[in-house]
């Protein structure tokens, strides 16, 4: 039996060598690269991954440092790197099967001598569709790295806790809920968010609250709007009482101050998912202004 296992591994390796890199799949993980004055941190966004990953940083073909993104912290920190210049990060699976199945992922970046703020939006569909990882490039804001963690349930504890356990923690975490999760038990939900805020603060991270994007008045979910309005009022009041910044997404896309339903031209056919126009014309300008006037992270 042992002979057959060894033979299979040899055949797989030979097939990979013969077929070349095209036989292997892309490494199925997304990464954040955060630069501080004295370090570079690589974060695996996909906390479901429970395998260690090999990381190497090089410049002009010369390897500068190696490390491991472990499944406990989902991150690795590199120090003593040059202060400037283009660099490459190479990330790969460590296990033999992983090496045979997946190609090495290469990320190019420009080393900066100053620090970047790291801000993570803890949300669901809107956070993911917003493509916040590209936001800094869209608005030419190189001093902040935005990232998202999509958790498709109101209770995001399982995704929040790994963020608090990174080797270099986020500077801020934005807590956001989607209209999918309303109506619900208001008091229990409010207590849950207060607990998250306390845990984020205890970890030395700045909490930020976001309001929930409304639904349209003509869509099939219009009966949820009263519950969403109640939630958004709570979020704004909690922010004011606790001196926590509020990213008011609802205000940016609602019809008017008096009519809190989602603008019809900002909604897809389902009446609650946003169009690209909503992201481009409403949410990007909101976040750009919020970053400059409210974050004060760098």
PDB file of C-alpha atoms in Angstrom:
ATOM      1  CA  UNK A   1       0.000   0.000   0.000  1.00  0.00           C
ATOM      2  CA  UNK A   2       2.809   2.365   0.879  1.00  0.00           C
ATOM      3  CA  UNK A   3       4.395   1.707  -2.521  1.00  0.00           C
ATOM      4  CA  UNK A   4       1.164   2.656  -4.315  1.00  0.00           C
ATOM      5  CA  UNK A   5       0.826   5.906  -2.350  1.00  0.00           C
ATOM      6  CA  UNK A   6       4.401   6.875  -3.209  1.00  0.00           C
ATOM      7  CA  UNK A   7       3.791   5.957  -6.848  1.00  0.00           C
ATOM      8  CA  UNK A   8       0.662   8.134  -6.992  1.00  0.00           C
ATOM      9  CA  UNK A   9       2.551  11.095  -5.541  1.00  0.00           C
ATOM     10  CA  UNK A  10       5.354  10.623  -8.065  1.00  0.00           C
ATOM     11  CA  UNK A  11       2.834  10.440 -10.917  1.00  0.00           C
ATOM     12  CA  UNK A  12       1.101  13.608  -9.713  1.00  0.00           C
ATOM     13  CA  UNK A  13       4.422  15.415  -9.498  1.00  0.00           C
ATOM     14  CA  UNK A  14       5.375  14.200 -12.973  1.00  0.00           C
ATOM     15  CA  UNK A  15       2.018  15.277 -14.420  1.00  0.00           C
ATOM     16  CA  UNK A  16       2.462  18.700 -12.911  1.00  0.00           C
ATOM     17  CA  UNK A  17       5.970  18.995 -14.308  1.00  0.00           C
ATOM     18  CA  UNK A  18       4.892  17.857 -17.760  1.00  0.00           C
ATOM     19  CA  UNK A  19       1.771  19.977 -17.927  1.00  0.00           C
ATOM     20  CA  UNK A  20       3.473  22.962 -16.404  1.00  0.00           C
ATOM     21  CA  UNK A  21       1.903  25.581 -14.200  1.00  0.00           C
ATOM     22  CA  UNK A  22      -1.368  25.650 -16.158  1.00  0.00           C
ATOM     23  CA  UNK A  23      -2.415  22.365 -14.525  1.00  0.00           C
ATOM     24  CA  UNK A  24      -2.505  24.029 -11.134  1.00  0.00           C
ATOM     25  CA  UNK A  25      -5.236  26.241  -9.760  1.00  0.00           C
ATOM     26  CA  UNK A  26      -4.985  29.761  -8.415  1.00  0.00           C
ATOM     27  CA  UNK A  27      -4.434  29.907  -4.671  1.00  0.00           C
ATOM     28  CA  UNK A  28      -8.016  30.530  -3.400  1.00  0.00           C
ATOM     29  CA  UNK A  29      -7.239  33.167  -0.754  1.00  0.00           C
ATOM     30  CA  UNK A  30      -7.340  36.949  -0.631  1.00  0.00           C
ATOM     31  CA  UNK A  31      -4.655  38.940   1.165  1.00  0.00           C
ATOM     32  CA  UNK A  32      -4.154  42.396   2.649  1.00  0.00           C
ATOM     33  CA  UNK A  33      -0.728  44.055   2.660  1.00  0.00           C
ATOM     34  CA  UNK A  34      -0.330  46.703   5.368  1.00  0.00           C
ATOM     35  CA  UNK A  35       2.794  48.818   5.690  1.00  0.00           C
ATOM     36  CA  UNK A  36       3.871  50.473   8.902  1.00  0.00           C
ATOM     37  CA  UNK A  37       6.996  52.542   9.387  1.00  0.00           C
ATOM     38  CA  UNK A  38       9.063  49.543  10.482  1.00  0.00           C
ATOM     39  CA  UNK A  39       7.155  46.532   9.137  1.00  0.00           C
ATOM     40  CA  UNK A  40       5.008  44.924   6.458  1.00  0.00           C
ATOM     41  CA  UNK A  41       2.120  42.700   7.525  1.00  0.00           C
ATOM     42  CA  UNK A  42       0.459  40.112   5.260  1.00  0.00           C
ATOM     43  CA  UNK A  43      -3.077  39.104   6.301  1.00  0.00           C
ATOM     44  CA  UNK A  44      -5.108  36.238   4.891  1.00  0.00           C
ATOM     45  CA  UNK A  45      -8.722  37.480   4.706  1.00  0.00           C
ATOM     46  CA  UNK A  46     -10.077  33.933   4.478  1.00  0.00           C
ATOM     47  CA  UNK A  47     -10.247  32.869   8.104  1.00  0.00           C
ATOM     48  CA  UNK A  48     -11.792  29.527   7.141  1.00  0.00           C
ATOM     49  CA  UNK A  49      -8.359  28.454   5.927  1.00  0.00           C
ATOM     50  CA  UNK A  50      -6.769  26.165   8.489  1.00  0.00           C
ATOM     51  CA  UNK A  51      -3.505  25.465   6.656  1.00  0.00           C
ATOM     52  CA  UNK A  52      -0.196  27.276   7.139  1.00  0.00           C
ATOM     53  CA  UNK A  53       1.048  29.226   4.132  1.00  0.00           C
ATOM     54  CA  UNK A  54       4.634  29.964   3.140  1.00  0.00           C
ATOM     55  CA  UNK A  55       5.498  33.633   2.491  1.00  0.00           C
ATOM     56  CA  UNK A  56       8.616  35.117   0.902  1.00  0.00           C
ATOM     57  CA  UNK A  57       9.433  38.764   0.143  1.00  0.00           C
ATOM     58  CA  UNK A  58      11.952  39.695  -2.531  1.00  0.00           C
ATOM     59  CA  UNK A  59      13.275  42.788  -4.308  1.00  0.00           C
ATOM     60  CA  UNK A  60      14.877  42.732  -7.761  1.00  0.00           C
ATOM     61  CA  UNK A  61      15.152  38.959  -7.606  1.00  0.00           C
ATOM     62  CA  UNK A  62      16.887  38.915  -4.214  1.00  0.00           C
ATOM     63  CA  UNK A  63      15.007  37.228  -1.383  1.00  0.00           C
ATOM     64  CA  UNK A  64      14.759  39.487   1.651  1.00  0.00           C
ATOM     65  CA  UNK A  65      12.690  37.512   4.148  1.00  0.00           C
ATOM     66  CA  UNK A  66      10.592  34.373   4.618  1.00  0.00           C
ATOM     67  CA  UNK A  67       7.835  33.513   7.044  1.00  0.00           C
ATOM     68  CA  UNK A  68       4.597  31.612   7.664  1.00  0.00           C
ATOM     69  CA  UNK A  69       0.977  32.719   7.809  1.00  0.00           C
ATOM     70  CA  UNK A  70      -0.313  30.377  10.501  1.00  0.00           C
ATOM     71  CA  UNK A  71      -4.005  29.374  10.828  1.00  0.00           C
ATOM     72  CA  UNK A  72      -4.221  30.795  14.359  1.00  0.00           C
ATOM     73  CA  UNK A  73      -3.315  34.413  13.589  1.00  0.00           C
ATOM     74  CA  UNK A  74      -3.936  34.436   9.792  1.00  0.00           C
ATOM     75  CA  UNK A  75      -1.077  36.912   9.425  1.00  0.00           C
ATOM     76  CA  UNK A  76       2.693  37.355   9.350  1.00  0.00           C
ATOM     77  CA  UNK A  77       4.827  40.412  10.107  1.00  0.00           C
ATOM     78  CA  UNK A  78       8.112  41.265   8.389  1.00  0.00           C
ATOM     79  CA  UNK A  79      10.594  43.790   9.743  1.00  0.00           C
ATOM     80  CA  UNK A  80      14.015  45.036   8.623  1.00  0.00           C
ATOM     81  CA  UNK A  81      12.919  45.481   5.019  1.00  0.00           C
ATOM     82  CA  UNK A  82      14.242  48.287   2.803  1.00  0.00           C
ATOM     83  CA  UNK A  83      12.418  51.595   3.274  1.00  0.00           C
ATOM     84  CA  UNK A  84      11.397  51.998  -0.349  1.00  0.00           C
ATOM     85  CA  UNK A  85      11.203  50.438  -3.763  1.00  0.00           C
ATOM     86  CA  UNK A  86       9.109  47.801  -5.558  1.00  0.00           C
ATOM     87  CA  UNK A  87       8.879  44.394  -3.900  1.00  0.00           C
ATOM     88  CA  UNK A  88       7.160  41.085  -4.483  1.00  0.00           C
ATOM     89  CA  UNK A  89       5.375  38.786  -2.048  1.00  0.00           C
ATOM     90  CA  UNK A  90       5.140  35.105  -2.963  1.00  0.00           C
ATOM     91  CA  UNK A  91       2.594  32.987  -1.071  1.00  0.00           C
ATOM     92  CA  UNK A  92       2.168  29.238  -1.443  1.00  0.00           C
ATOM     93  CA  UNK A  93       0.834  26.163   0.278  1.00  0.00           C
ATOM     94  CA  UNK A  94       3.397  24.326   2.389  1.00  0.00           C
ATOM     95  CA  UNK A  95       1.963  20.805   2.144  1.00  0.00           C
ATOM     96  CA  UNK A  96       2.906  18.607  -0.818  1.00  0.00           C
ATOM     97  CA  UNK A  97      -0.642  18.187  -2.150  1.00  0.00           C
ATOM     98  CA  UNK A  98      -1.137  21.931  -1.925  1.00  0.00           C
ATOM     99  CA  UNK A  99       2.071  22.568  -3.848  1.00  0.00           C
ATOM    100  CA  UNK A 100       0.908  20.184  -6.580  1.00  0.00           C
ATOM    101  CA  UNK A 101      -2.623  21.620  -6.811  1.00  0.00           C
ATOM    102  CA  UNK A 102      -2.047  25.388  -6.449  1.00  0.00           C
ATOM    103  CA  UNK A 103       0.240  27.904  -8.064  1.00  0.00           C
ATOM    104  CA  UNK A 104       2.264  30.360  -6.025  1.00  0.00           C
ATOM    105  CA  UNK A 105       0.425  33.659  -5.616  1.00  0.00           C
ATOM    106  CA  UNK A 106       2.530  36.745  -6.366  1.00  0.00           C
ATOM    107  CA  UNK A 107       1.621  40.194  -5.043  1.00  0.00           C
ATOM    108  CA  UNK A 108       3.570  43.256  -6.157  1.00  0.00           C
ATOM    109  CA  UNK A 109       3.725  46.325  -3.957  1.00  0.00           C
ATOM    110  CA  UNK A 110       5.644  49.546  -3.574  1.00  0.00           C
ATOM    111  CA  UNK A 111       7.437  49.836  -0.245  1.00  0.00           C
ATOM    112  CA  UNK A 112       6.579  53.029   1.614  1.00  0.00           C
ATOM    113  CA  UNK A 113       8.615  54.671   4.407  1.00  0.00           C
ATOM    114  CA  UNK A 114       5.509  55.920   6.246  1.00  0.00           C
ATOM    115  CA  UNK A 115       2.656  53.996   7.878  1.00  0.00           C
ATOM    116  CA  UNK A 116      -0.711  52.937   6.519  1.00  0.00           C
ATOM    117  CA  UNK A 117      -3.909  52.704   8.527  1.00  0.00           C
ATOM    118  CA  UNK A 118      -5.733  49.363   8.311  1.00  0.00           C
ATOM    119  CA  UNK A 119      -9.532  49.557   8.333  1.00  0.00           C
ATOM    120  CA  UNK A 120     -11.783  46.500   8.045  1.00  0.00           C
ATOM    121  CA  UNK A 121     -15.499  46.566   7.286  1.00  0.00           C
ATOM    122  CA  UNK A 122     -17.291  43.683   8.990  1.00  0.00           C
ATOM    123  CA  UNK A 123     -20.391  43.215   6.856  1.00  0.00           C
ATOM    124  CA  UNK A 124     -21.939  41.028   4.157  1.00  0.00           C
ATOM    125  CA  UNK A 125     -23.049  41.531   0.546  1.00  0.00           C
ATOM    126  CA  UNK A 126     -22.714  45.319   0.349  1.00  0.00           C
ATOM    127  CA  UNK A 127     -19.276  45.264   1.933  1.00  0.00           C
ATOM    128  CA  UNK A 128     -18.109  42.649  -0.554  1.00  0.00           C
ATOM    129  CA  UNK A 129     -19.707  44.225  -3.658  1.00  0.00           C
ATOM    130  CA  UNK A 130     -18.244  47.608  -2.746  1.00  0.00           C
ATOM    131  CA  UNK A 131     -14.746  46.278  -3.550  1.00  0.00           C
ATOM    132  CA  UNK A 132     -13.178  48.220  -0.718  1.00  0.00           C
ATOM    133  CA  UNK A 133      -9.796  46.669  -1.405  1.00  0.00           C
ATOM    134  CA  UNK A 134      -9.590  48.923  -4.478  1.00  0.00           C
ATOM    135  CA  UNK A 135     -11.033  52.003  -2.779  1.00  0.00           C
ATOM    136  CA  UNK A 136      -7.654  53.585  -1.981  1.00  0.00           C
ATOM    137  CA  UNK A 137      -6.668  53.391  -5.641  1.00  0.00           C
ATOM    138  CA  UNK A 138     -10.019  54.791  -6.783  1.00  0.00           C
ATOM    139  CA  UNK A 139      -9.643  57.924  -4.661  1.00  0.00           C
ATOM    140  CA  UNK A 140      -5.820  58.088  -4.633  1.00  0.00           C
ATOM    141  CA  UNK A 141      -5.586  57.576  -0.867  1.00  0.00           C
ATOM    142  CA  UNK A 142      -2.418  55.530  -0.313  1.00  0.00           C
ATOM    143  CA  UNK A 143      -2.255  56.016   3.446  1.00  0.00           C
ATOM    144  CA  UNK A 144      -5.135  53.687   4.264  1.00  0.00           C
ATOM    145  CA  UNK A 145      -5.805  50.029   3.449  1.00  0.00           C
ATOM    146  CA  UNK A 146      -9.495  49.111   3.414  1.00  0.00           C
ATOM    147  CA  UNK A 147     -10.595  45.507   3.610  1.00  0.00           C
ATOM    148  CA  UNK A 148     -13.823  43.562   4.143  1.00  0.00           C
ATOM    149  CA  UNK A 149     -14.908  40.455   5.986  1.00  0.00           C
ATOM    150  CA  UNK A 150     -18.210  39.082   4.693  1.00  0.00           C
ATOM    151  CA  UNK A 151     -20.289  37.193   7.258  1.00  0.00           C
ATOM    152  CA  UNK A 152     -23.784  36.315   6.072  1.00  0.00           C
ATOM    153  CA  UNK A 153     -25.565  36.409   9.418  1.00  0.00           C
ATOM    154  CA  UNK A 154     -26.335  39.119  11.973  1.00  0.00           C
ATOM    155  CA  UNK A 155     -24.106  37.456  14.571  1.00  0.00           C
ATOM    156  CA  UNK A 156     -20.624  38.105  13.213  1.00  0.00           C
ATOM    157  CA  UNK A 157     -18.761  37.041  16.361  1.00  0.00           C
ATOM    158  CA  UNK A 158     -17.030  34.165  14.562  1.00  0.00           C
ATOM    159  CA  UNK A 159     -15.526  36.563  12.014  1.00  0.00           C
ATOM    160  CA  UNK A 160     -14.828  39.401  14.449  1.00  0.00           C
ATOM    161  CA  UNK A 161     -12.718  37.352  16.881  1.00  0.00           C
ATOM    162  CA  UNK A 162      -9.984  36.436  14.341  1.00  0.00           C
ATOM    163  CA  UNK A 163      -9.629  40.151  13.515  1.00  0.00           C
ATOM    164  CA  UNK A 164      -8.853  40.815  17.166  1.00  0.00           C
ATOM    165  CA  UNK A 165      -6.226  38.048  17.060  1.00  0.00           C
ATOM    166  CA  UNK A 166      -4.122  39.300  14.129  1.00  0.00           C
ATOM    167  CA  UNK A 167      -0.420  39.853  14.789  1.00  0.00           C
ATOM    168  CA  UNK A 168      -0.897  43.488  13.762  1.00  0.00           C
ATOM    169  CA  UNK A 169      -4.449  44.492  14.573  1.00  0.00           C
ATOM    170  CA  UNK A 170      -6.631  46.760  12.433  1.00  0.00           C
ATOM    171  CA  UNK A 171      -6.635  50.428  13.363  1.00  0.00           C
ATOM    172  CA  UNK A 172     -10.429  50.425  13.063  1.00  0.00           C
ATOM    173  CA  UNK A 173     -13.280  47.964  12.498  1.00  0.00           C
ATOM    174  CA  UNK A 174     -16.544  49.117  10.914  1.00  0.00           C
ATOM    175  CA  UNK A 175     -19.581  47.188  12.175  1.00  0.00           C
ATOM    176  CA  UNK A 176     -22.294  46.965   9.533  1.00  0.00           C
ATOM    177  CA  UNK A 177     -25.523  44.996   9.182  1.00  0.00           C
ATOM    178  CA  UNK A 178     -27.595  44.288   6.063  1.00  0.00           C
ATOM    179  CA  UNK A 179     -31.332  44.713   5.563  1.00  0.00           C
ATOM    180  CA  UNK A 180     -31.589  40.913   5.197  1.00  0.00           C
ATOM    181  CA  UNK A 181     -31.462  40.564   8.992  1.00  0.00           C
ATOM    182  CA  UNK A 182     -34.467  42.745   9.814  1.00  0.00           C
ATOM    183  CA  UNK A 183     -36.922  42.715  11.518  1.00  0.00           C
ATOM    184  CA  UNK A 184     -35.398  40.969  14.545  1.00  0.00           C
ATOM    185  CA  UNK A 185     -35.196  40.969  18.343  1.00  0.00           C
ATOM    186  CA  UNK A 186     -34.119  44.570  18.796  1.00  0.00           C
ATOM    187  CA  UNK A 187     -32.870  44.522  22.391  1.00  0.00           C
ATOM    188  CA  UNK A 188     -30.824  41.339  22.027  1.00  0.00           C
ATOM    189  CA  UNK A 189     -29.273  42.646  18.819  1.00  0.00           C
ATOM    190  CA  UNK A 190     -28.448  46.011  20.375  1.00  0.00           C
ATOM    191  CA  UNK A 191     -26.773  44.282  23.324  1.00  0.00           C
ATOM    192  CA  UNK A 192     -24.718  42.153  20.915  1.00  0.00           C
ATOM    193  CA  UNK A 193     -23.385  45.224  19.106  1.00  0.00           C
ATOM    194  CA  UNK A 194     -22.579  46.944  22.410  1.00  0.00           C
ATOM    195  CA  UNK A 195     -20.589  43.846  23.401  1.00  0.00           C
ATOM    196  CA  UNK A 196     -18.679  43.904  20.111  1.00  0.00           C
ATOM    197  CA  UNK A 197     -17.865  47.573  20.612  1.00  0.00           C
ATOM    198  CA  UNK A 198     -16.500  46.808  24.085  1.00  0.00           C
ATOM    199  CA  UNK A 199     -14.366  43.911  22.820  1.00  0.00           C
ATOM    200  CA  UNK A 200     -12.985  45.971  19.949  1.00  0.00           C
ATOM    201  CA  UNK A 201     -12.035  48.779  22.330  1.00  0.00           C
ATOM    202  CA  UNK A 202     -10.415  46.329  24.758  1.00  0.00           C
ATOM    203  CA  UNK A 203      -8.237  45.092  21.884  1.00  0.00           C
ATOM    204  CA  UNK A 204      -6.939  48.618  21.292  1.00  0.00           C
ATOM    205  CA  UNK A 205      -8.892  48.996  18.044  1.00  0.00           C
ATOM    206  CA  UNK A 206     -11.191  51.857  17.169  1.00  0.00           C
ATOM    207  CA  UNK A 207     -14.829  50.777  16.615  1.00  0.00           C
ATOM    208  CA  UNK A 208     -16.873  52.482  13.897  1.00  0.00           C
ATOM    209  CA  UNK A 209     -20.607  51.993  13.436  1.00  0.00           C
ATOM    210  CA  UNK A 210     -22.375  51.932  10.082  1.00  0.00           C
ATOM    211  CA  UNK A 211     -26.077  52.348   9.439  1.00  0.00           C
ATOM    212  CA  UNK A 212     -27.999  49.752   7.443  1.00  0.00           C
ATOM    213  CA  UNK A 213     -28.803  50.515   3.810  1.00  0.00           C
ATOM    214  CA  UNK A 214     -32.594  50.760   3.359  1.00  0.00           C
ATOM    215  CA  UNK A 215     -34.900  48.970   0.922  1.00  0.00           C
ATOM    216  CA  UNK A 216     -37.056  50.544  -1.789  1.00  0.00           C
ATOM    217  CA  UNK A 217     -40.657  51.547  -1.169  1.00  0.00           C
ATOM    218  CA  UNK A 218     -41.807  49.636  -4.236  1.00  0.00           C
ATOM    219  CA  UNK A 219     -39.913  46.408  -3.630  1.00  0.00           C
ATOM    220  CA  UNK A 220     -41.053  43.163  -1.998  1.00  0.00           C
ATOM    221  CA  UNK A 221     -39.187  43.965   1.242  1.00  0.00           C
ATOM    222  CA  UNK A 222     -40.725  47.367   1.915  1.00  0.00           C
ATOM    223  CA  UNK A 223     -42.334  46.129   5.157  1.00  0.00           C
ATOM    224  CA  UNK A 224     -38.829  45.798   6.645  1.00  0.00           C
ATOM    225  CA  UNK A 225     -38.130  49.507   6.440  1.00  0.00           C
ATOM    226  CA  UNK A 226     -39.701  50.424   9.804  1.00  0.00           C
ATOM    227  CA  UNK A 227     -37.393  47.934  11.554  1.00  0.00           C
ATOM    228  CA  UNK A 228     -34.387  49.231   9.604  1.00  0.00           C
ATOM    229  CA  UNK A 229     -35.244  52.812  10.580  1.00  0.00           C
ATOM    230  CA  UNK A 230     -35.434  51.767  14.239  1.00  0.00           C
ATOM    231  CA  UNK A 231     -32.031  50.095  13.969  1.00  0.00           C
ATOM    232  CA  UNK A 232     -30.412  53.061  12.269  1.00  0.00           C
ATOM    233  CA  UNK A 233     -31.732  55.389  14.963  1.00  0.00           C
ATOM    234  CA  UNK A 234     -30.123  53.124  17.572  1.00  0.00           C
ATOM    235  CA  UNK A 235     -26.801  53.117  15.678  1.00  0.00           C
ATOM    236  CA  UNK A 236     -26.722  56.917  15.424  1.00  0.00           C
ATOM    237  CA  UNK A 237     -27.629  57.369  19.098  1.00  0.00           C
ATOM    238  CA  UNK A 238     -25.064  54.796  20.241  1.00  0.00           C
ATOM    239  CA  UNK A 239     -22.413  56.569  18.198  1.00  0.00           C
ATOM    240  CA  UNK A 240     -23.294  59.925  19.711  1.00  0.00           C
ATOM    241  CA  UNK A 241     -23.484  58.664  23.307  1.00  0.00           C
ATOM    242  CA  UNK A 242     -20.297  56.603  23.062  1.00  0.00           C
ATOM    243  CA  UNK A 243     -18.391  59.099  20.892  1.00  0.00           C
ATOM    244  CA  UNK A 244     -17.984  56.481  18.153  1.00  0.00           C
ATOM    245  CA  UNK A 245     -17.867  57.623  14.508  1.00  0.00           C
ATOM    246  CA  UNK A 246     -20.883  56.613  12.427  1.00  0.00           C
ATOM    247  CA  UNK A 247     -20.550  55.879   8.720  1.00  0.00           C
ATOM    248  CA  UNK A 248     -24.085  56.825   7.683  1.00  0.00           C
ATOM    249  CA  UNK A 249     -24.631  54.672   4.602  1.00  0.00           C
ATOM    250  CA  UNK A 250     -28.414  54.965   4.878  1.00  0.00           C
ATOM    251  CA  UNK A 251     -28.347  58.745   4.742  1.00  0.00           C
ATOM    252  CA  UNK A 252     -26.215  58.639   1.593  1.00  0.00           C
ATOM    253  CA  UNK A 253     -28.626  56.472  -0.415  1.00  0.00           C
ATOM    254  CA  UNK A 254     -32.090  57.180   0.997  1.00  0.00           C
ATOM    255  CA  UNK A 255     -34.677  59.077  -1.041  1.00  0.00           C
ATOM    256  CA  UNK A 256     -34.802  62.125   1.240  1.00  0.00           C
ATOM    257  CA  UNK A 257     -34.603  63.123   4.899  1.00  0.00           C
ATOM    258  CA  UNK A 258     -38.331  62.513   5.245  1.00  0.00           C
ATOM    259  CA  UNK A 259     -38.497  59.453   2.956  1.00  0.00           C
ATOM    260  CA  UNK A 260     -35.982  56.907   4.252  1.00  0.00           C
ATOM    261  CA  UNK A 261     -36.592  54.308   1.548  1.00  0.00           C
ATOM    262  CA  UNK A 262     -33.709  53.500  -0.802  1.00  0.00           C
ATOM    263  CA  UNK A 263     -33.571  55.616  -3.951  1.00  0.00           C
ATOM    264  CA  UNK A 264     -35.109  53.616  -6.775  1.00  0.00           C
ATOM    265  CA  UNK A 265     -32.224  54.325  -9.166  1.00  0.00           C
ATOM    266  CA  UNK A 266     -29.737  53.031  -6.594  1.00  0.00           C
ATOM    267  CA  UNK A 267     -31.456  49.631  -6.304  1.00  0.00           C
ATOM    268  CA  UNK A 268     -31.238  46.477  -8.340  1.00  0.00           C
ATOM    269  CA  UNK A 269     -34.446  44.683  -9.340  1.00  0.00           C
ATOM    270  CA  UNK A 270     -34.740  42.963  -5.956  1.00  0.00           C
ATOM    271  CA  UNK A 271     -35.203  46.335  -4.259  1.00  0.00           C
ATOM    272  CA  UNK A 272     -32.324  46.138  -1.795  1.00  0.00           C
ATOM    273  CA  UNK A 273     -29.015  45.227  -3.467  1.00  0.00           C
ATOM    274  CA  UNK A 274     -27.201  48.328  -4.684  1.00  0.00           C
ATOM    275  CA  UNK A 275     -26.300  49.247  -8.248  1.00  0.00           C
ATOM    276  CA  UNK A 276     -22.772  50.272  -9.212  1.00  0.00           C
ATOM    277  CA  UNK A 277     -24.106  53.841  -9.493  1.00  0.00           C
ATOM    278  CA  UNK A 278     -24.876  53.759  -5.767  1.00  0.00           C
ATOM    279  CA  UNK A 279     -21.312  52.763  -4.948  1.00  0.00           C
ATOM    280  CA  UNK A 280     -19.749  55.225  -7.398  1.00  0.00           C
ATOM    281  CA  UNK A 281     -21.974  58.263  -6.793  1.00  0.00           C
ATOM    282  CA  UNK A 282     -22.957  57.879  -3.142  1.00  0.00           C
ATOM    283  CA  UNK A 283     -20.860  55.484  -1.068  1.00  0.00           C
ATOM    284  CA  UNK A 284     -17.378  56.177  -2.461  1.00  0.00           C
ATOM    285  CA  UNK A 285     -17.734  59.967  -1.935  1.00  0.00           C
ATOM    286  CA  UNK A 286     -19.153  59.326   1.548  1.00  0.00           C
ATOM    287  CA  UNK A 287     -16.230  57.115   2.553  1.00  0.00           C
ATOM    288  CA  UNK A 288     -13.666  59.461   1.026  1.00  0.00           C
ATOM    289  CA  UNK A 289     -15.013  62.359   3.081  1.00  0.00           C
ATOM    290  CA  UNK A 290     -15.340  60.166   6.173  1.00  0.00           C
ATOM    291  CA  UNK A 291     -11.729  58.996   5.829  1.00  0.00           C
ATOM    292  CA  UNK A 292     -10.379  62.537   5.711  1.00  0.00           C
ATOM    293  CA  UNK A 293     -12.651  64.124   8.340  1.00  0.00           C
ATOM    294  CA  UNK A 294     -13.499  61.370  10.826  1.00  0.00           C
ATOM    295  CA  UNK A 295     -10.920  58.593  10.891  1.00  0.00           C
ATOM    296  CA  UNK A 296      -7.786  60.507  11.966  1.00  0.00           C
ATOM    297  CA  UNK A 297      -5.848  57.245  11.944  1.00  0.00           C
ATOM    298  CA  UNK A 298      -2.577  58.406  10.393  1.00  0.00           C
TER     299      UNK A 298
END
